[in-house]
Amino acid sequence: MYVCSCFGITEQQVKQHAEAGLGTPRQIASACKAGTDCGGCVRRIQALLGRGDCPRRQLLESRKDPADSLSGAEPVAAPATAVPPLSPTAPVVLPEAA
């Protein structure tokens, strides 16, 4: 069965690449171009590699608030060169070039 119709790559070819040590969709793409044209086969390639969904996305979705991972950490102060937010009514004044 074809996985990538853009380049005619079959499930068997993807499995052969995986057995040869290619373990990510990007590595498979480098070997045979599957997933580099329309991208419609990338999820199928992930499934064939046993990866399922994107691990980063799962990690982000599992967190209620990304700040939770900083438990006990002190807030980081803005650098001294930070630009203060503009007021919607204040005119914008740009510094003159030296």
PDB file of N, CA, C and O in Angstrom, residues 3 9-32 34-35 41-55:
ATOM      1  N   VAL A   3       2.155   4.855   0.917  1.00  0.00           N
ATOM      2  CA  VAL A   3       2.113   5.810   2.025  1.00  0.00           C
ATOM      3  C   VAL A   3       2.180   7.217   1.437  1.00  0.00           C
ATOM      4  O   VAL A   3       1.423   8.094   1.814  1.00  0.00           O
ATOM      5  N   ILE A   9       6.015   6.036  -2.537  1.00  0.00           N
ATOM      6  CA  ILE A   9       6.689   5.305  -1.464  1.00  0.00           C
ATOM      7  C   ILE A   9       5.671   4.418  -0.758  1.00  0.00           C
ATOM      8  O   ILE A   9       4.597   4.880  -0.369  1.00  0.00           O
ATOM      9  N   THR A  10       6.025   3.148  -0.587  1.00  0.00           N
ATOM     10  CA  THR A  10       5.117   2.177   0.024  1.00  0.00           C
ATOM     11  C   THR A  10       5.404   2.003   1.511  1.00  0.00           C
ATOM     12  O   THR A  10       6.456   2.407   2.004  1.00  0.00           O
ATOM     13  N   GLU A  11       4.456   1.363   2.203  1.00  0.00           N
ATOM     14  CA  GLU A  11       4.649   1.035   3.620  1.00  0.00           C
ATOM     15  C   GLU A  11       5.897   0.190   3.790  1.00  0.00           C
ATOM     16  O   GLU A  11       6.670   0.394   4.725  1.00  0.00           O
ATOM     17  N   GLN A  12       6.087  -0.767   2.892  1.00  0.00           N
ATOM     18  CA  GLN A  12       7.241  -1.666   2.979  1.00  0.00           C
ATOM     19  C   GLN A  12       8.554  -0.883   2.894  1.00  0.00           C
ATOM     20  O   GLN A  12       9.484  -1.158   3.642  1.00  0.00           O
ATOM     21  N   GLN A  13       8.607   0.105   2.022  1.00  0.00           N
ATOM     22  CA  GLN A  13       9.816   0.916   1.908  1.00  0.00           C
ATOM     23  C   GLN A  13      10.082   1.708   3.183  1.00  0.00           C
ATOM     24  O   GLN A  13      11.222   1.797   3.647  1.00  0.00           O
ATOM     25  N   VAL A  14       9.034   2.276   3.760  1.00  0.00           N
ATOM     26  CA  VAL A  14       9.189   3.017   5.021  1.00  0.00           C
ATOM     27  C   VAL A  14       9.666   2.071   6.114  1.00  0.00           C
ATOM     28  O   VAL A  14      10.583   2.403   6.878  1.00  0.00           O
ATOM     29  N   LYS A  15       9.092   0.879   6.175  1.00  0.00           N
ATOM     30  CA  LYS A  15       9.506  -0.104   7.192  1.00  0.00           C
ATOM     31  C   LYS A  15      10.964  -0.524   6.992  1.00  0.00           C
ATOM     32  O   LYS A  15      11.698  -0.707   7.967  1.00  0.00           O
ATOM     33  N   GLN A  16      11.395  -0.672   5.734  1.00  0.00           N
ATOM     34  CA  GLN A  16      12.787  -1.028   5.463  1.00  0.00           C
ATOM     35  C   GLN A  16      13.731   0.074   5.936  1.00  0.00           C
ATOM     36  O   GLN A  16      14.781  -0.213   6.522  1.00  0.00           O
ATOM     37  N   HIS A  17      13.360   1.317   5.700  1.00  0.00           N
ATOM     38  CA  HIS A  17      14.177   2.431   6.178  1.00  0.00           C
ATOM     39  C   HIS A  17      14.218   2.439   7.704  1.00  0.00           C
ATOM     40  O   HIS A  17      15.271   2.685   8.302  1.00  0.00           O
ATOM     41  N   ALA A  18      13.096   2.146   8.333  1.00  0.00           N
ATOM     42  CA  ALA A  18      13.047   2.116   9.805  1.00  0.00           C
ATOM     43  C   ALA A  18      13.937   0.995  10.348  1.00  0.00           C
ATOM     44  O   ALA A  18      14.662   1.190  11.325  1.00  0.00           O
ATOM     45  N   GLU A  19      13.901  -0.165   9.698  1.00  0.00           N
ATOM     46  CA  GLU A  19      14.747  -1.280  10.130  1.00  0.00           C
ATOM     47  C   GLU A  19      16.224  -0.962   9.942  1.00  0.00           C
ATOM     48  O   GLU A  19      17.073  -1.488  10.662  1.00  0.00           O
ATOM     49  N   ALA A  20      16.524  -0.082   8.987  1.00  0.00           N
ATOM     50  CA  ALA A  20      17.913   0.323   8.740  1.00  0.00           C
ATOM     51  C   ALA A  20      18.374   1.389   9.734  1.00  0.00           C
ATOM     52  O   ALA A  20      19.520   1.843   9.666  1.00  0.00           O
ATOM     53  N   GLY A  21      17.487   1.794  10.644  1.00  0.00           N
ATOM     54  CA  GLY A  21      17.879   2.722  11.695  1.00  0.00           C
ATOM     55  C   GLY A  21      17.318   4.128  11.580  1.00  0.00           C
ATOM     56  O   GLY A  21      17.613   4.978  12.410  1.00  0.00           O
ATOM     57  N   LEU A  22      16.526   4.380  10.549  1.00  0.00           N
ATOM     58  CA  LEU A  22      15.920   5.703  10.422  1.00  0.00           C
ATOM     59  C   LEU A  22      14.658   5.722  11.271  1.00  0.00           C
ATOM     60  O   LEU A  22      13.712   5.003  10.979  1.00  0.00           O
ATOM     61  N   GLY A  23      14.645   6.552  12.319  1.00  0.00           N
ATOM     62  CA  GLY A  23      13.557   6.484  13.279  1.00  0.00           C
ATOM     63  C   GLY A  23      12.635   7.676  13.351  1.00  0.00           C
ATOM     64  O   GLY A  23      11.741   7.711  14.185  1.00  0.00           O
ATOM     65  N   THR A  24      12.847   8.675  12.489  1.00  0.00           N
ATOM     66  CA  THR A  24      11.976   9.845  12.516  1.00  0.00           C
ATOM     67  C   THR A  24      11.456  10.124  11.116  1.00  0.00           C
ATOM     68  O   THR A  24      12.097   9.755  10.126  1.00  0.00           O
ATOM     69  N   PRO A  25      10.299  10.788  11.013  1.00  0.00           N
ATOM     70  CA  PRO A  25       9.794  11.158   9.691  1.00  0.00           C
ATOM     71  C   PRO A  25      10.800  11.993   8.901  1.00  0.00           C
ATOM     72  O   PRO A  25      10.909  11.857   7.683  1.00  0.00           O
ATOM     73  N   ARG A  26      11.551  12.832   9.567  1.00  0.00           N
ATOM     74  CA  ARG A  26      12.545  13.668   8.877  1.00  0.00           C
ATOM     75  C   ARG A  26      13.653  12.809   8.270  1.00  0.00           C
ATOM     76  O   ARG A  26      14.116  13.066   7.161  1.00  0.00           O
ATOM     77  N   GLN A  27      14.079  11.780   8.994  1.00  0.00           N
ATOM     78  CA  GLN A  27      15.102  10.880   8.462  1.00  0.00           C
ATOM     79  C   GLN A  27      14.565  10.078   7.282  1.00  0.00           C
ATOM     80  O   GLN A  27      15.279   9.873   6.300  1.00  0.00           O
ATOM     81  N   ILE A  28      13.317   9.649   7.382  1.00  0.00           N
ATOM     82  CA  ILE A  28      12.680   8.936   6.267  1.00  0.00           C
ATOM     83  C   ILE A  28      12.612   9.861   5.058  1.00  0.00           C
ATOM     84  O   ILE A  28      12.920   9.467   3.934  1.00  0.00           O
ATOM     85  N   ALA A  29      12.246  11.115   5.281  1.00  0.00           N
ATOM     86  CA  ALA A  29      12.153  12.087   4.193  1.00  0.00           C
ATOM     87  C   ALA A  29      13.508  12.291   3.519  1.00  0.00           C
ATOM     88  O   ALA A  29      13.585  12.405   2.292  1.00  0.00           O
ATOM     89  N   SER A  30      14.569  12.320   4.297  1.00  0.00           N
ATOM     90  CA  SER A  30      15.905  12.497   3.733  1.00  0.00           C
ATOM     91  C   SER A  30      16.299  11.310   2.863  1.00  0.00           C
ATOM     92  O   SER A  30      17.009  11.472   1.874  1.00  0.00           O
ATOM     93  N   ALA A  31      15.815  10.145   3.231  1.00  0.00           N
ATOM     94  CA  ALA A  31      16.176   8.930   2.498  1.00  0.00           C
ATOM     95  C   ALA A  31      15.378   8.749   1.217  1.00  0.00           C
ATOM     96  O   ALA A  31      15.918   8.293   0.205  1.00  0.00           O
ATOM     97  N   CYS A  32      14.085   9.087   1.227  1.00  0.00           N
ATOM     98  CA  CYS A  32      13.241   8.759   0.064  1.00  0.00           C
ATOM     99  C   CYS A  32      12.286   9.867  -0.362  1.00  0.00           C
ATOM    100  O   CYS A  32      11.470   9.649  -1.250  1.00  0.00           O
ATOM    101  N   ALA A  34       9.680  10.961   1.015  1.00  0.00           N
ATOM    102  CA  ALA A  34       8.305  10.827   1.506  1.00  0.00           C
ATOM    103  C   ALA A  34       8.031  11.888   2.554  1.00  0.00           C
ATOM    104  O   ALA A  34       8.803  12.062   3.491  1.00  0.00           O
ATOM    105  N   GLY A  35       6.944  12.627   2.387  1.00  0.00           N
ATOM    106  CA  GLY A  35       6.565  13.656   3.341  1.00  0.00           C
ATOM    107  C   GLY A  35       7.091  15.035   3.014  1.00  0.00           C
ATOM    108  O   GLY A  35       6.833  15.981   3.745  1.00  0.00           O
ATOM    109  N   CYS A  41       1.301  12.539   4.074  1.00  0.00           N
ATOM    110  CA  CYS A  41       1.671  11.199   4.534  1.00  0.00           C
ATOM    111  C   CYS A  41       2.460  11.207   5.838  1.00  0.00           C
ATOM    112  O   CYS A  41       2.767  10.149   6.386  1.00  0.00           O
ATOM    113  N   VAL A  42       2.784  12.364   6.364  1.00  0.00           N
ATOM    114  CA  VAL A  42       3.653  12.444   7.540  1.00  0.00           C
ATOM    115  C   VAL A  42       3.049  11.715   8.737  1.00  0.00           C
ATOM    116  O   VAL A  42       3.735  10.966   9.437  1.00  0.00           O
ATOM    117  N   ARG A  43       1.756  11.885   8.970  1.00  0.00           N
ATOM    118  CA  ARG A  43       1.124  11.198  10.108  1.00  0.00           C
ATOM    119  C   ARG A  43       1.138   9.686   9.916  1.00  0.00           C
ATOM    120  O   ARG A  43       1.292   8.934  10.870  1.00  0.00           O
ATOM    121  N   ARG A  44       0.976   9.242   8.695  1.00  0.00           N
ATOM    122  CA  ARG A  44       1.024   7.801   8.420  1.00  0.00           C
ATOM    123  C   ARG A  44       2.437   7.274   8.664  1.00  0.00           C
ATOM    124  O   ARG A  44       2.619   6.195   9.214  1.00  0.00           O
ATOM    125  N   ILE A  45       3.439   8.039   8.265  1.00  0.00           N
ATOM    126  CA  ILE A  45       4.825   7.645   8.513  1.00  0.00           C
ATOM    127  C   ILE A  45       5.081   7.580  10.015  1.00  0.00           C
ATOM    128  O   ILE A  45       5.706   6.646  10.513  1.00  0.00           O
ATOM    129  N   GLN A  46       4.579   8.574  10.755  1.00  0.00           N
ATOM    130  CA  GLN A  46       4.725   8.556  12.217  1.00  0.00           C
ATOM    131  C   GLN A  46       4.105   7.292  12.799  1.00  0.00           C
ATOM    132  O   GLN A  46       4.681   6.658  13.680  1.00  0.00           O
ATOM    133  N   ALA A  47       2.927   6.929  12.308  1.00  0.00           N
ATOM    134  CA  ALA A  47       2.246   5.734  12.816  1.00  0.00           C
ATOM    135  C   ALA A  47       3.054   4.480  12.502  1.00  0.00           C
ATOM    136  O   ALA A  47       3.179   3.586  13.349  1.00  0.00           O
ATOM    137  N   LEU A  48       3.615   4.412  11.298  1.00  0.00           N
ATOM    138  CA  LEU A  48       4.425   3.249  10.931  1.00  0.00           C
ATOM    139  C   LEU A  48       5.684   3.152  11.786  1.00  0.00           C
ATOM    140  O   LEU A  48       6.170   2.062  12.065  1.00  0.00           O
ATOM    141  N   LEU A  49       6.193   4.294  12.206  1.00  0.00           N
ATOM    142  CA  LEU A  49       7.373   4.305  13.063  1.00  0.00           C
ATOM    143  C   LEU A  49       7.023   4.090  14.533  1.00  0.00           C
ATOM    144  O   LEU A  49       7.903   4.027  15.381  1.00  0.00           O
ATOM    145  N   GLY A  50       5.714   4.002  14.815  1.00  0.00           N
ATOM    146  CA  GLY A  50       5.281   3.796  16.197  1.00  0.00           C
ATOM    147  C   GLY A  50       5.338   5.049  17.028  1.00  0.00           C
ATOM    148  O   GLY A  50       5.366   4.996  18.247  1.00  0.00           O
ATOM    149  N   ARG A  51       5.333   6.191  16.368  1.00  0.00           N
ATOM    150  CA  ARG A  51       5.447   7.454  17.092  1.00  0.00           C
ATOM    151  C   ARG A  51       4.107   8.072  17.402  1.00  0.00           C
ATOM    152  O   ARG A  51       3.993   8.874  18.313  1.00  0.00           O
ATOM    153  N   GLY A  52       3.093   7.759  16.660  1.00  0.00           N
ATOM    154  CA  GLY A  52       1.771   8.328  16.912  1.00  0.00           C
ATOM    155  C   GLY A  52       1.781   9.830  16.797  1.00  0.00           C
ATOM    156  O   GLY A  52       2.295  10.379  15.842  1.00  0.00           O
ATOM    157  N   ASP A  53       1.241  10.510  17.793  1.00  0.00           N
ATOM    158  CA  ASP A  53       1.179  11.968  17.781  1.00  0.00           C
ATOM    159  C   ASP A  53       2.533  12.570  18.118  1.00  0.00           C
ATOM    160  O   ASP A  53       3.440  11.896  18.569  1.00  0.00           O
ATOM    161  N   CYS A  54       2.615  13.832  17.931  1.00  0.00           N
ATOM    162  CA  CYS A  54       3.829  14.591  18.214  1.00  0.00           C
ATOM    163  C   CYS A  54       4.056  14.644  19.733  1.00  0.00           C
ATOM    164  O   CYS A  54       3.206  15.128  20.471  1.00  0.00           O
ATOM    165  N   PRO A  55       5.199  14.151  20.231  1.00  0.00           N
ATOM    166  CA  PRO A  55       5.446  14.159  21.681  1.00  0.00           C
ATOM    167  C   PRO A  55       5.444  15.557  22.276  1.00  0.00           C
ATOM    168  O   PRO A  55       4.985  15.747  23.392  1.00  0.00           O
TER     169      PRO A  55
END
